[in-house]
Coordinates of C-alpha atoms and ligand atoms in Angstrom, one line a residue:
X10 CA 54.8 -44.0 -293.3
X11 CA 52.7 -41.6 -295.3
X12 CA 52.8 -44.2 -298.1
X13 CA 51.6 -46.9 -295.8
X14 CA 48.8 -44.7 -294.6
X15 CA 47.5 -44.1 -298.1
X16 CA 47.8 -47.8 -298.9
X17 CA 45.7 -48.6 -295.8
X18 CA 43.1 -46.0 -296.9
X19 CA 42.9 -47.7 -300.4
X20 CA 42.5 -51.2 -299.0
X21 CA 39.9 -50.0 -296.4
X22 CA 38.1 -48.0 -299.1
X23 CA 37.9 -50.8 -301.6
X24 CA 36.9 -53.3 -298.8
X25 CA 34.1 -51.0 -297.7
X26 CA 32.8 -50.6 -301.2
X27 CA 32.8 -54.3 -301.6
X28 CA 30.9 -54.9 -298.3
X29 CA 28.3 -52.2 -298.7
X30 CA 27.4 -53.1 -302.3
X31 CA 28.5 -56.4 -303.6
X32 CA 26.2 -56.2 -306.6
X33 CA 27.5 -53.3 -308.5
X34 CA 29.1 -55.3 -311.3
X35 CA 27.0 -53.6 -313.9
X36 CA 26.5 -50.4 -311.9
X37 CA 23.3 -51.8 -310.5
X38 CA 22.1 -51.7 -306.9
X39 CA 20.6 -54.7 -305.2
X40 CA 17.4 -56.6 -305.8
X41 CA 14.7 -54.0 -306.8
X42 CA 11.6 -56.2 -307.5
X43 CA 8.2 -54.5 -307.3
X44 CA 6.1 -55.7 -305.7
X45 CA 8.6 -56.8 -303.1
X46 CA 8.7 -60.6 -302.8
X47 CA 7.8 -62.2 -299.5
X48 CA 11.3 -63.5 -298.9
X49 CA 14.6 -62.8 -300.6
X50 CA 18.1 -64.1 -299.8
X51 CA 21.0 -62.5 -301.9
X52 CA 24.1 -64.5 -302.4
X53 CA 27.5 -63.6 -303.8
X54 CA 27.9 -63.8 -307.5
X55 CA 26.1 -63.5 -310.9
X56 CA 24.8 -65.8 -313.5
X57 CA 25.4 -64.3 -317.0
X58 CA 22.8 -64.9 -319.6
X59 CA 24.3 -65.6 -323.1
X60 CA 23.3 -66.9 -326.5
X61 CA 24.0 -70.5 -325.3
X62 CA 21.6 -70.3 -322.4
X63 CA 18.8 -72.9 -322.8
X64 CA 15.2 -72.6 -321.6
X65 CA 14.3 -75.9 -320.1
X66 CA 10.5 -76.2 -319.6
X67 CA 8.3 -79.1 -318.4
X68 CA 5.9 -80.1 -321.1
X69 CA 2.4 -78.9 -320.9
X70 CA 0.8 -76.1 -323.0
X71 CA 0.5 -73.6 -320.2
X72 CA 4.2 -74.1 -319.1
X73 CA 5.2 -73.8 -322.8
X74 CA 3.3 -70.6 -323.1
X75 CA 5.1 -69.1 -320.1
X76 CA 8.4 -70.3 -321.6
X77 CA 7.6 -68.6 -324.9
X78 CA 6.4 -65.5 -323.1
X79 CA 9.8 -65.3 -321.4
X80 CA 11.8 -66.0 -324.6
X81 CA 9.8 -63.1 -326.2
X82 CA 10.8 -60.8 -323.4
X83 CA 14.4 -61.7 -323.5
X84 CA 14.9 -61.7 -327.3
X85 CA 14.6 -58.1 -328.5
X86 CA 17.3 -56.5 -326.3
X87 CA 19.7 -59.5 -326.0
X88 CA 19.3 -60.7 -329.6
X89 CA 19.4 -64.2 -328.3
X90 CA 17.0 -66.7 -329.8
X91 CA 16.8 -69.0 -326.7
X92 CA 15.5 -72.4 -327.6
X93 CA 12.8 -73.9 -325.4
X94 CA 13.8 -77.5 -324.7
X95 CA 12.2 -80.3 -322.7
X96 CA 15.3 -82.3 -321.8
X97 CA 17.2 -81.2 -318.8
X98 CA 20.5 -79.3 -318.9
X99 CA 22.8 -79.2 -315.9
X100 CA 24.2 -75.7 -316.4
X101 CA 23.6 -72.5 -318.4
X102 CA 19.9 -72.9 -318.4
X103 CA 16.7 -71.3 -317.2
X104 CA 14.5 -74.0 -315.8
X105 CA 10.7 -73.8 -315.5
X106 CA 9.5 -76.7 -313.3
X107 CA 6.1 -77.6 -312.1
X108 CA 6.7 -78.8 -308.5
X109 CA 3.6 -79.7 -306.4
X110 CA 5.7 -79.7 -303.3
X111 CA 6.0 -75.9 -303.4
X112 CA 3.1 -74.8 -301.2
X113 CA 1.3 -71.5 -300.7
X114 CA -1.3 -69.1 -302.0
X115 CA -2.3 -69.0 -305.7
X116 CA 0.7 -67.8 -307.6
X117 CA 3.3 -69.1 -305.2
X118 CA 6.8 -69.8 -306.7
X119 CA 10.5 -70.3 -305.8
X120 CA 13.2 -68.7 -307.8
X121 CA 16.9 -69.8 -307.4
X122 CA 19.8 -68.2 -309.3
X123 CA 23.1 -69.8 -308.9
X124 CA 26.2 -70.8 -311.0
X125 CA 24.1 -73.3 -313.0
X126 CA 21.6 -70.7 -314.0
X127 CA 18.0 -70.0 -313.0
X128 CA 15.4 -72.4 -311.6
X129 CA 11.8 -71.3 -311.2
X130 CA 9.6 -73.9 -309.4
X131 CA 5.8 -73.6 -308.8
X132 CA 2.9 -75.9 -308.3
X133 CA 1.0 -74.2 -311.1
X134 CA 1.9 -72.3 -314.3
X135 CA 0.7 -69.0 -312.9
X136 CA 3.5 -69.2 -310.3
X137 CA 6.1 -69.8 -313.0
X138 CA 4.7 -66.7 -314.7
X139 CA 5.3 -64.6 -311.6
X140 CA 8.7 -66.1 -311.2
X141 CA 9.5 -64.9 -314.8
X142 CA 8.3 -61.4 -313.8
X143 CA 10.8 -61.5 -310.9
X144 CA 13.6 -62.8 -313.1
X145 CA 12.9 -60.0 -315.6
X146 CA 13.3 -57.5 -312.8
X147 CA 16.6 -59.1 -311.6
X148 CA 18.0 -58.3 -315.1
X149 CA 19.4 -54.9 -316.0
X150 CA 16.6 -52.5 -317.0
X151 CA 17.9 -52.4 -320.6
X152 CA 16.4 -55.9 -320.9
X153 CA 13.2 -54.0 -321.7
X154 CA 14.6 -52.4 -324.8
X155 CA 13.3 -53.2 -328.2
X156 CA 16.6 -53.2 -330.1
X157 CA 19.7 -55.4 -329.6
X158 CA 22.1 -53.9 -327.0
X159 CA 25.5 -55.0 -328.4
X160 CA 28.1 -55.7 -325.7
X161 CA 25.7 -55.5 -322.8
X162 CA 26.4 -58.0 -320.0
X163 CA 23.1 -59.6 -318.9
X164 CA 24.0 -60.4 -315.3
X165 CA 21.5 -61.9 -312.8
X166 CA 22.4 -61.8 -309.1
X167 CA 22.5 -65.1 -307.2
X168 CA 19.3 -65.1 -305.2
X169 CA 16.9 -67.5 -303.5
X170 CA 13.3 -66.1 -303.6
X171 CA 10.3 -67.7 -301.9
X172 CA 7.3 -65.7 -302.9
X173 CA 3.5 -65.7 -302.8
X174 CA 0.7 -63.1 -303.0
X175 CA -1.1 -61.8 -299.9
X176 CA -4.4 -61.3 -301.6
X177 CA -6.0 -63.3 -304.3
X178 CA -7.7 -60.3 -306.1
X179 CA -5.2 -57.8 -307.3
X180 CA -7.0 -55.4 -309.6
X181 CA -6.7 -52.2 -311.6
X182 CA -9.7 -50.7 -313.3
X183 CA -10.0 -48.5 -316.4
X184 CA -13.0 -46.4 -317.4
X185 CA -13.2 -46.4 -321.2
X186 CA -16.7 -44.8 -321.2
X187 CA -15.7 -41.2 -320.5
X188 CA -12.7 -41.6 -322.9
X189 CA -12.0 -44.4 -325.3
X190 CA -8.6 -46.0 -325.5
X191 CA -7.5 -48.2 -328.5
X192 CA -7.0 -51.9 -328.1
X193 CA -3.2 -51.5 -328.5
X194 CA -3.2 -49.3 -325.3
X195 CA -5.4 -51.8 -323.5
X196 CA -2.8 -54.5 -324.2
X197 CA 0.0 -52.2 -322.9
X198 CA -2.1 -51.6 -319.7
X199 CA -2.5 -55.4 -319.3
X200 CA 1.3 -55.9 -319.9
X201 CA 2.0 -53.5 -317.1
X202 CA -0.4 -55.3 -314.8
X203 CA 1.5 -58.5 -315.5
X204 CA 4.8 -56.9 -314.7
X205 CA 3.4 -56.1 -311.3
X206 CA 1.8 -59.5 -310.7
X207 CA -1.7 -58.1 -310.7
X208 CA -4.4 -60.5 -311.8
X209 CA -7.6 -58.6 -312.6
X210 CA -8.3 -56.0 -315.2
X211 CA -11.7 -54.4 -314.5
X212 CA -12.9 -53.0 -317.8
X213 CA -15.6 -50.3 -317.3
X214 CA -17.3 -50.5 -320.7
X215 CA -20.5 -48.6 -320.5
X216 CA -21.3 -45.1 -319.2
X217 CA -23.7 -42.1 -319.7
X218 CA -21.1 -40.6 -322.0
X219 CA -20.5 -43.7 -324.2
X220 CA -21.4 -47.4 -324.8
X221 CA -18.1 -49.0 -325.9
X222 CA -18.8 -52.7 -326.6
X223 CA -20.4 -54.1 -329.7
X224 CA -23.6 -56.0 -329.0
X225 CA -24.8 -57.8 -332.2
X226 CA -28.5 -58.0 -331.2
X227 CA -28.6 -54.2 -330.4
X228 CA -26.5 -52.4 -333.1
X229 CA -27.7 -49.0 -332.1
X230 CA -25.8 -49.3 -328.8
X231 CA -22.7 -48.6 -330.8
X232 CA -24.2 -46.8 -333.8
X233 CA -25.8 -44.2 -331.5
X234 CA -24.6 -44.9 -328.0
X235 CA -20.9 -44.8 -328.7
X236 CA -20.9 -41.2 -329.9
X237 CA -21.5 -38.0 -328.0
X238 CA -22.0 -34.8 -330.0
X239 CA -19.4 -32.9 -328.0
X240 CA -17.5 -32.8 -324.7
X241 CA -17.2 -30.5 -321.8
X242 CA -14.1 -28.3 -321.8
X243 CA -12.4 -27.7 -318.4
X244 CA -13.8 -28.6 -315.0
X245 CA -17.4 -29.6 -314.3
X246 CA -19.7 -26.6 -314.4
X247 CA -17.5 -24.7 -316.9
X248 CA -20.4 -24.8 -319.4
X249 CA -18.0 -24.7 -322.3
X250 CA -18.1 -27.4 -324.9
X251 CA -15.7 -28.3 -327.7
X252 CA -18.3 -28.8 -330.4
X253 CA -16.5 -32.0 -331.6
X254 CA -18.2 -35.4 -331.9
X255 CA -16.4 -38.0 -329.8
X256 CA -16.7 -41.8 -330.1
X257 CA -15.2 -45.2 -330.2
X258 CA -16.0 -48.8 -329.3
X259 CA -14.5 -52.3 -329.3
X260 CA -15.8 -54.9 -331.7
X261 CA -16.4 -58.4 -330.3
X262 CA -13.4 -59.7 -332.2
X263 CA -11.2 -57.0 -330.5
X264 CA -12.7 -57.9 -327.1
X265 CA -12.0 -61.6 -327.6
X266 CA -8.5 -60.8 -328.7
X267 CA -7.9 -58.7 -325.5
X268 CA -9.4 -61.4 -323.2
X269 CA -7.1 -64.0 -324.7
X270 CA -4.1 -61.7 -324.5
X271 CA -4.8 -61.1 -320.8
X272 CA -5.3 -64.8 -320.2
X273 CA -1.8 -65.6 -321.5
X274 CA -0.7 -63.2 -318.8
X275 CA -2.8 -64.9 -316.1
X276 CA -5.1 -61.8 -315.9
X277 CA -8.8 -62.1 -315.7
X278 CA -10.8 -59.4 -317.5
X279 CA -13.9 -58.5 -315.6
X280 CA -16.3 -56.4 -317.7
X281 CA -18.6 -53.9 -316.2
X282 CA -22.0 -53.2 -317.7
X283 CA -23.6 -50.4 -315.7
X284 CA -27.1 -50.7 -314.4
X285 CA -29.6 -49.3 -313.4
X286 CA -27.8 -45.9 -313.5
X287 CA -25.0 -44.5 -315.6
X288 CA -27.0 -45.8 -318.6
X289 CA -27.8 -42.7 -320.6
X290 CA -25.9 -43.9 -323.7
X291 CA -28.1 -47.1 -323.8
X292 CA -31.3 -45.0 -323.3
X293 CA -30.2 -42.7 -326.2
X294 CA -29.9 -45.8 -328.4
X295 CA -33.2 -47.4 -327.2
X296 CA -35.4 -44.7 -325.6
X297 CA -38.1 -47.3 -324.7
X298 CA -35.8 -48.6 -322.0
X299 CA -36.2 -45.4 -319.9
X300 CA -39.2 -44.4 -317.7
X301 CA -40.2 -41.4 -319.8
X302 CA -39.5 -42.8 -323.2
X303 CA -37.1 -40.0 -324.0
X304 CA -35.8 -38.6 -326.2
X305 CA -32.4 -38.9 -324.6
X306 CA -28.9 -37.8 -325.6
X307 CA -25.5 -39.4 -324.9
X308 CA -24.1 -37.3 -322.1
X309 CA -21.7 -34.5 -323.0
X310 CA -20.7 -33.6 -319.4
X311 CA -19.8 -35.5 -316.3
X312 CA -21.7 -36.4 -313.1
X313 CA -24.9 -38.3 -312.3
X314 CA -28.0 -38.2 -314.5
X315 CA -31.7 -38.7 -313.5
X316 CA -32.6 -40.9 -316.4
X317 CA -31.9 -44.6 -315.7
X318 CA -33.3 -48.0 -316.9
X319 CA -37.0 -48.4 -316.0
X320 CA -37.3 -51.0 -313.3
X321 CA -40.9 -51.6 -313.9
X322 CA -40.6 -52.6 -317.6
X323 CA -40.0 -56.2 -318.3
X324 CA -38.6 -55.2 -321.7
X325 CA -35.6 -53.7 -319.9
X326 CA -34.8 -57.1 -318.4
X327 CA -35.2 -58.9 -321.7
X328 CA -32.8 -56.3 -323.2
X329 CA -30.3 -56.7 -320.4
X330 CA -30.4 -60.5 -320.5
X331 CA -29.8 -60.4 -324.2
X332 CA -26.9 -58.0 -323.8
X333 CA -25.4 -60.0 -320.9
X334 CA -25.7 -63.3 -322.8
X335 CA -23.4 -61.8 -325.5
X336 CA -21.1 -60.4 -322.7
X337 CA -20.8 -63.8 -321.0
X338 CA -19.9 -65.3 -324.4
X339 CA -17.0 -62.8 -324.8
X340 CA -15.8 -62.9 -321.1
X341 CA -15.3 -66.3 -319.5
X342 CA -14.7 -64.6 -316.0
X343 CA -16.6 -66.0 -313.1
X344 CA -17.5 -62.5 -312.1
X345 CA -19.3 -59.8 -314.1
X346 CA -19.6 -56.3 -312.7
X347 CA -23.1 -54.8 -312.9
X348 CA -22.3 -51.4 -311.6
X349 CA -25.2 -50.4 -309.3
X350 CA -23.7 -47.1 -308.2
X351 CA -25.1 -43.6 -308.2
X352 CA -28.7 -44.4 -309.4
X353 CA -31.0 -41.5 -308.7
X354 CA -34.6 -42.6 -307.9
X355 CA -36.4 -39.5 -309.2
X356 CA -37.8 -41.1 -312.4
X357 CA -38.8 -44.3 -310.6
X358 CA -40.8 -42.2 -308.1
X359 CA -42.9 -40.7 -310.9
X360 CA -43.1 -43.7 -313.1
X361 CA -46.4 -45.7 -313.0
X362 CA -44.6 -48.9 -314.1
X363 CA -42.0 -48.6 -311.4
X364 CA -44.7 -47.8 -308.8
X365 CA -46.7 -50.8 -309.9
X366 CA -43.6 -53.0 -309.6
X367 CA -43.1 -51.8 -306.0
X368 CA -46.7 -52.6 -305.2
X369 CA -46.8 -56.0 -306.8
X370 CA -43.5 -57.2 -305.4
X371 CA -44.4 -55.9 -301.9
X372 CA -41.3 -53.6 -301.9
X373 CA -41.1 -50.7 -299.4
X374 CA -39.5 -48.0 -301.5
X375 CA -37.3 -47.2 -304.5
X376 CA -34.2 -48.5 -302.7
X377 CA -35.8 -51.9 -302.4
X378 CA -36.7 -51.5 -306.1
X379 CA -33.0 -51.1 -306.9
X380 CA -32.4 -54.3 -304.8
X381 CA -35.1 -56.1 -306.8
X382 CA -33.4 -55.0 -310.0
X383 CA -30.0 -56.3 -308.9
X384 CA -31.3 -59.5 -307.4
X385 CA -33.2 -60.3 -310.7
X386 CA -30.0 -59.8 -312.7
X387 CA -28.0 -61.8 -310.1
X388 CA -30.4 -64.7 -310.5
X389 CA -29.9 -64.6 -314.3
X390 CA -26.1 -64.7 -313.8
X391 CA -26.2 -67.5 -311.2
X392 CA -28.3 -69.6 -313.5
X393 CA -25.4 -69.4 -315.9
X394 CA -22.8 -70.2 -313.3
X395 CA -21.6 -66.6 -312.9
X396 CA -21.4 -64.2 -310.0
X397 CA -22.0 -60.5 -309.8
X398 CA -19.9 -57.7 -308.4
X399 CA -21.5 -54.3 -307.6
X400 CA -20.4 -51.0 -306.2
X401 CA -21.4 -50.6 -302.5
X402 CA -24.7 -48.9 -303.3
X403 CA -26.0 -52.5 -303.9
X404 CA -26.1 -52.8 -300.1
X405 CA -28.9 -50.2 -299.9
X406 CA -32.3 -51.9 -299.8
X407 CA -30.7 -55.3 -299.1
X408 CA -27.8 -57.2 -300.7
X409 CA -28.4 -59.7 -303.5
X410 CA -27.7 -63.2 -301.9
X411 CA -24.3 -64.0 -303.4
X412 CA -23.1 -60.6 -304.6
X413 CA -19.5 -59.4 -304.1
X414 CA -19.2 -55.7 -303.0
X415 CA -16.7 -53.2 -304.3
X416 CA -16.3 -50.6 -301.5
X417 CA -15.6 -47.2 -303.0
X418 CA -17.3 -44.7 -300.7
X419 CA -14.6 -45.4 -298.1
X420 CA -14.5 -48.7 -296.3
X421 CA -18.0 -48.6 -294.7
X422 CA -19.7 -50.6 -297.4
X423 CA -17.0 -53.2 -297.4
X424 CA -17.1 -53.6 -293.7
X425 CA -20.9 -54.0 -293.7
X426 CA -20.7 -56.6 -296.5
X427 CA -18.0 -58.6 -294.8
X428 CA -20.0 -58.7 -291.6
X429 CA -22.8 -60.1 -293.7
X430 CA -20.4 -62.7 -294.9
X431 CA -20.2 -61.4 -298.5
X432 CA -17.0 -61.1 -300.4
X433 CA -15.5 -57.7 -300.7
X434 CA -13.0 -55.8 -302.9
X435 CA -11.6 -52.7 -301.3
X436 CA -11.4 -49.6 -303.6
X437 CA -11.9 -46.7 -301.2
X438 CA -11.8 -43.3 -302.8
X439 CA -9.4 -41.8 -300.2
X440 CA -6.6 -44.2 -301.1
X441 CA -7.2 -46.0 -304.4
X442 CA -8.7 -43.4 -306.7
X443 CA -6.1 -42.7 -309.3
X444 CA -8.1 -39.9 -310.8
X445 CA -7.2 -37.7 -307.8
X446 CA -4.3 -35.2 -307.9
X447 CA -1.0 -36.8 -306.7
X448 CA 0.8 -33.5 -306.3
X449 CA 0.1 -29.8 -306.0
X450 CA -2.7 -29.1 -308.7
X451 CA -0.9 -25.9 -309.7
X452 CA 1.8 -28.2 -311.1
X453 CA -0.5 -30.8 -312.6
X454 CA -2.7 -31.2 -315.7
X455 CA -6.4 -31.0 -315.1
X456 CA -7.8 -33.7 -312.9
X457 CA -11.1 -34.3 -311.1
X458 CA -9.9 -33.2 -307.7
X459 CA -9.2 -35.0 -304.4
X460 CA -5.6 -35.7 -303.4
X461 CA -4.0 -39.1 -303.1
X462 CA -0.2 -39.3 -303.4
X463 CA 1.6 -42.6 -303.9
X464 CA 2.5 -42.8 -300.2
X465 CA -1.1 -42.7 -299.2
X466 CA -1.7 -45.6 -301.6
X467 CA 1.3 -47.5 -300.2
X468 CA 0.1 -47.1 -296.6
X469 CA -3.4 -48.4 -297.3
X470 CA -4.2 -51.7 -295.6
X471 CA -7.1 -53.5 -297.2
X472 CA -8.0 -55.3 -293.9
X473 CA -9.9 -52.8 -291.8
X474 CA -9.4 -53.1 -288.0
X475 CA -13.2 -53.2 -287.5
X476 CA -13.3 -56.8 -288.8
X477 CA -12.5 -59.9 -286.8
X478 CA -10.3 -62.6 -288.4
X479 CA -13.2 -64.6 -289.9
X480 CA -14.8 -61.4 -291.4
X481 CA -11.4 -60.3 -292.7
X482 CA -11.3 -63.5 -294.7
X483 CA -14.1 -62.1 -296.9
X484 CA -11.7 -59.3 -298.2
X485 CA -10.5 -60.7 -301.5
X486 CA -8.1 -57.8 -302.1
X487 CA -7.8 -54.2 -303.3
X488 CA -8.2 -52.5 -306.6
X489 CA -7.2 -49.1 -308.0
X490 CA -9.8 -47.1 -310.0
X491 CA -8.9 -45.0 -313.0
X492 CA -11.9 -42.8 -313.9
X493 CA -11.2 -40.9 -317.1
X494 CA -13.4 -37.8 -317.2
X495 CA -10.3 -35.7 -317.5
X496 CA -7.9 -38.2 -319.1
X497 CA -8.2 -37.8 -322.8
X498 CA -5.1 -39.7 -323.9
X499 CA -3.2 -43.0 -323.0
X500 CA -0.2 -40.9 -321.9
X501 CA -2.4 -39.1 -319.3
X502 CA -3.8 -42.4 -318.1
X503 CA -0.3 -43.7 -317.5
X504 CA 0.7 -40.5 -315.8
X505 CA -2.2 -40.9 -313.3
X506 CA -1.9 -44.6 -312.9
X507 CA 1.9 -44.8 -312.3
X508 CA 3.6 -45.0 -309.9
X509 CA 0.5 -45.3 -307.8
X510 CA -0.3 -48.7 -309.4
X511 CA 3.2 -49.9 -308.2
X512 CA 2.2 -49.0 -304.6
X513 CA -1.1 -50.8 -305.1
X514 CA 0.6 -53.9 -306.4
X515 CA 2.7 -54.0 -303.3
X516 CA -0.3 -53.7 -300.9
X517 CA -2.0 -56.6 -302.7
X518 CA 1.1 -58.8 -303.0
X519 CA 3.6 -58.1 -300.2
X520 CA 3.0 -59.3 -296.7
X521 CA 2.0 -56.4 -294.5
X522 CA 4.9 -56.8 -292.1
X523 CA 7.4 -56.7 -295.0
X524 CA 6.2 -53.4 -296.4
X525 CA 8.4 -50.4 -295.8
X526 CA 8.0 -47.0 -297.4
X527 CA 11.7 -46.1 -297.5
X528 CA 12.6 -49.4 -299.0
X529 CA 9.9 -49.0 -301.6
X530 CA 11.2 -45.5 -302.5
X531 CA 14.7 -47.0 -303.0
X532 CA 13.5 -49.8 -305.2
X533 CA 11.3 -47.4 -307.2
X534 CA 14.4 -45.4 -308.2
X535 CA 15.4 -48.4 -310.3
X536 CA 11.9 -49.6 -311.1
X537 CA 11.1 -46.2 -312.6
X538 CA 14.0 -46.6 -315.0
X539 CA 12.4 -49.9 -316.1
X540 CA 9.1 -48.1 -316.6
X541 CA 10.9 -45.5 -318.7
X542 CA 12.4 -48.3 -320.9
X543 CA 8.8 -49.6 -321.3
X544 CA 7.8 -46.1 -322.5
X545 CA 5.4 -45.5 -319.6
X546 CA 4.6 -41.9 -319.0
X547 CA 4.6 -42.1 -315.2
X548 CA 4.5 -39.1 -312.9
X549 CA 8.1 -38.5 -311.9
X550 CA 7.6 -36.0 -309.1
X551 CA 7.9 -36.8 -305.3
X552 CA 5.7 -39.7 -304.3
X553 CA 4.9 -38.1 -301.0
X554 CA 4.1 -34.6 -302.4
X555 CA 2.0 -32.5 -299.9
X556 CA -1.5 -31.3 -300.6
X557 CA -1.3 -27.5 -300.4
X558 CA -5.1 -27.3 -299.6
X559 CA -8.1 -29.5 -299.5
X560 CA -9.1 -30.4 -303.1
X561 CA -12.7 -30.6 -304.0
X562 CA -13.8 -33.2 -306.7
X563 CA -15.3 -31.5 -309.8
Ligands
TNX606 C1 -17.8 -41.9 -308.8 S1 -16.8 -44.8 -308.1 C2 -18.1 -42.8 -309.8 C3 -17.7 -42.6 -311.1 C4 -16.9 -41.3 -311.3 C5 -15.9 -41.2 -310.1 C6 -15.0 -40.0 -310.2 C7 -18.2 -45.0 -308.8 C8 -18.7 -46.2 -308.6 N1 -18.8 -44.0 -309.5 O1 -18.8 -42.6 -312.0 O2 -16.2 -41.4 -312.5 O3 -16.7 -41.1 -308.9 O4 -14.1 -40.0 -309.2

């Protein structure tokens, strides 16, 4: 009797284990893709990748490039040199097919894993690319290793995934003005965006503290403007400096290489050239561009500076148009970001040229002068088939006719712009500023202040209730911003950006009604292991850490 009882227990126990977790063959849980796909069905069984698996790709250069990208991801850890073939194979293959009958938003794809292998179908190559990112995340995390994992079984659960993004703009920003990061790191940053199906890298290239992009016509921008004589130590207001020159810039060749690298990953690089404010490094290089004529110094501390481009001097517009011509040549993106934020009007108030411009153009005040500045630049871009994006200050004094607004001081600017039928990208400070603390500051390295944990990011909805359905259509998507006043190293950038960028990816990609915090936390347990394999220095503390007290930004 006792024996029978134990036998029953064993049978019941093993049955329960099988029911509750059928996908534990290699000790893994279920499907842990981040961002969560719109629709996933899990079936019983696994397809095992082996050295005989073929990659079958439709012909076409972009499809081929996706196939090669996939082979490159699978090769180092498996050791398999998987051939890309164009003729079909019935079984043991990963198929990449262009299929125009798959319908949905930009990036839509279907992914089926069954006994014959993997089939990814999409109407465009970009969808195949996203299917590959999902496939990669269905494989054990060791797939990310750079050395051959002898004896490892590369199992992929049987699934049917139908997936598409919710928003068409899915961005992450990086400020390289306050601190410079080498091209190798920029590529790693872009690789991580690709893993999370993001499609915009907003590259903040010019600042008061450094001009970071080579402009052939104005060599002093980098000779003078890329170097500051020293840097503030500690928090703003400490009045302590390190006494060490700091600099760095990207050559045009490096920029082109990065733009091409991003393109292969279906990521658009949007450069930002700040104007009229945050331009002290340019003024230090060419003092005639400021209202007072200088002399100016590249900033050594943070904050907002009174000296900005002179809006009354036509030479400034000639300079900017020359610079922007070279910028357009390096960046094929439809959008160029022109900054427009935090521009004090003190110098313009006292400058005879600026005052004459206000009078001659019939402008009311310095806010309208800022609008004049931005509109003039917009006209130049539009004439070259490009569009501008500006921070929400470009609303003040009247919006340039076709400008897209990046709403950073909360959602107010974005709401106002959408109501005026302008496109909007949501980047509100309270949810999407990754320079804020994400846990008790007493436990964290120095940061600017503020407090935004991963849960706050996750719960952010880019569609404000104040907008009706038509107005909501002007919200292109959301972006996270990584301002680097206090981030001196790539490791620290990663620490601040991840896992918050994973939550951001999910608000941009996953349908709102499919988002679920507890489920995200569960998937992140596995996803963080993948990030670790990729050598990402993410913050590994609780993603819903509490703020012990209100944090001021410094
Ligand atoms: C405001 S966001 C800025 C940046 C700072 C950031 C610090 C924006 C358009 N301007 O210059 O780095 O705050 O959080």
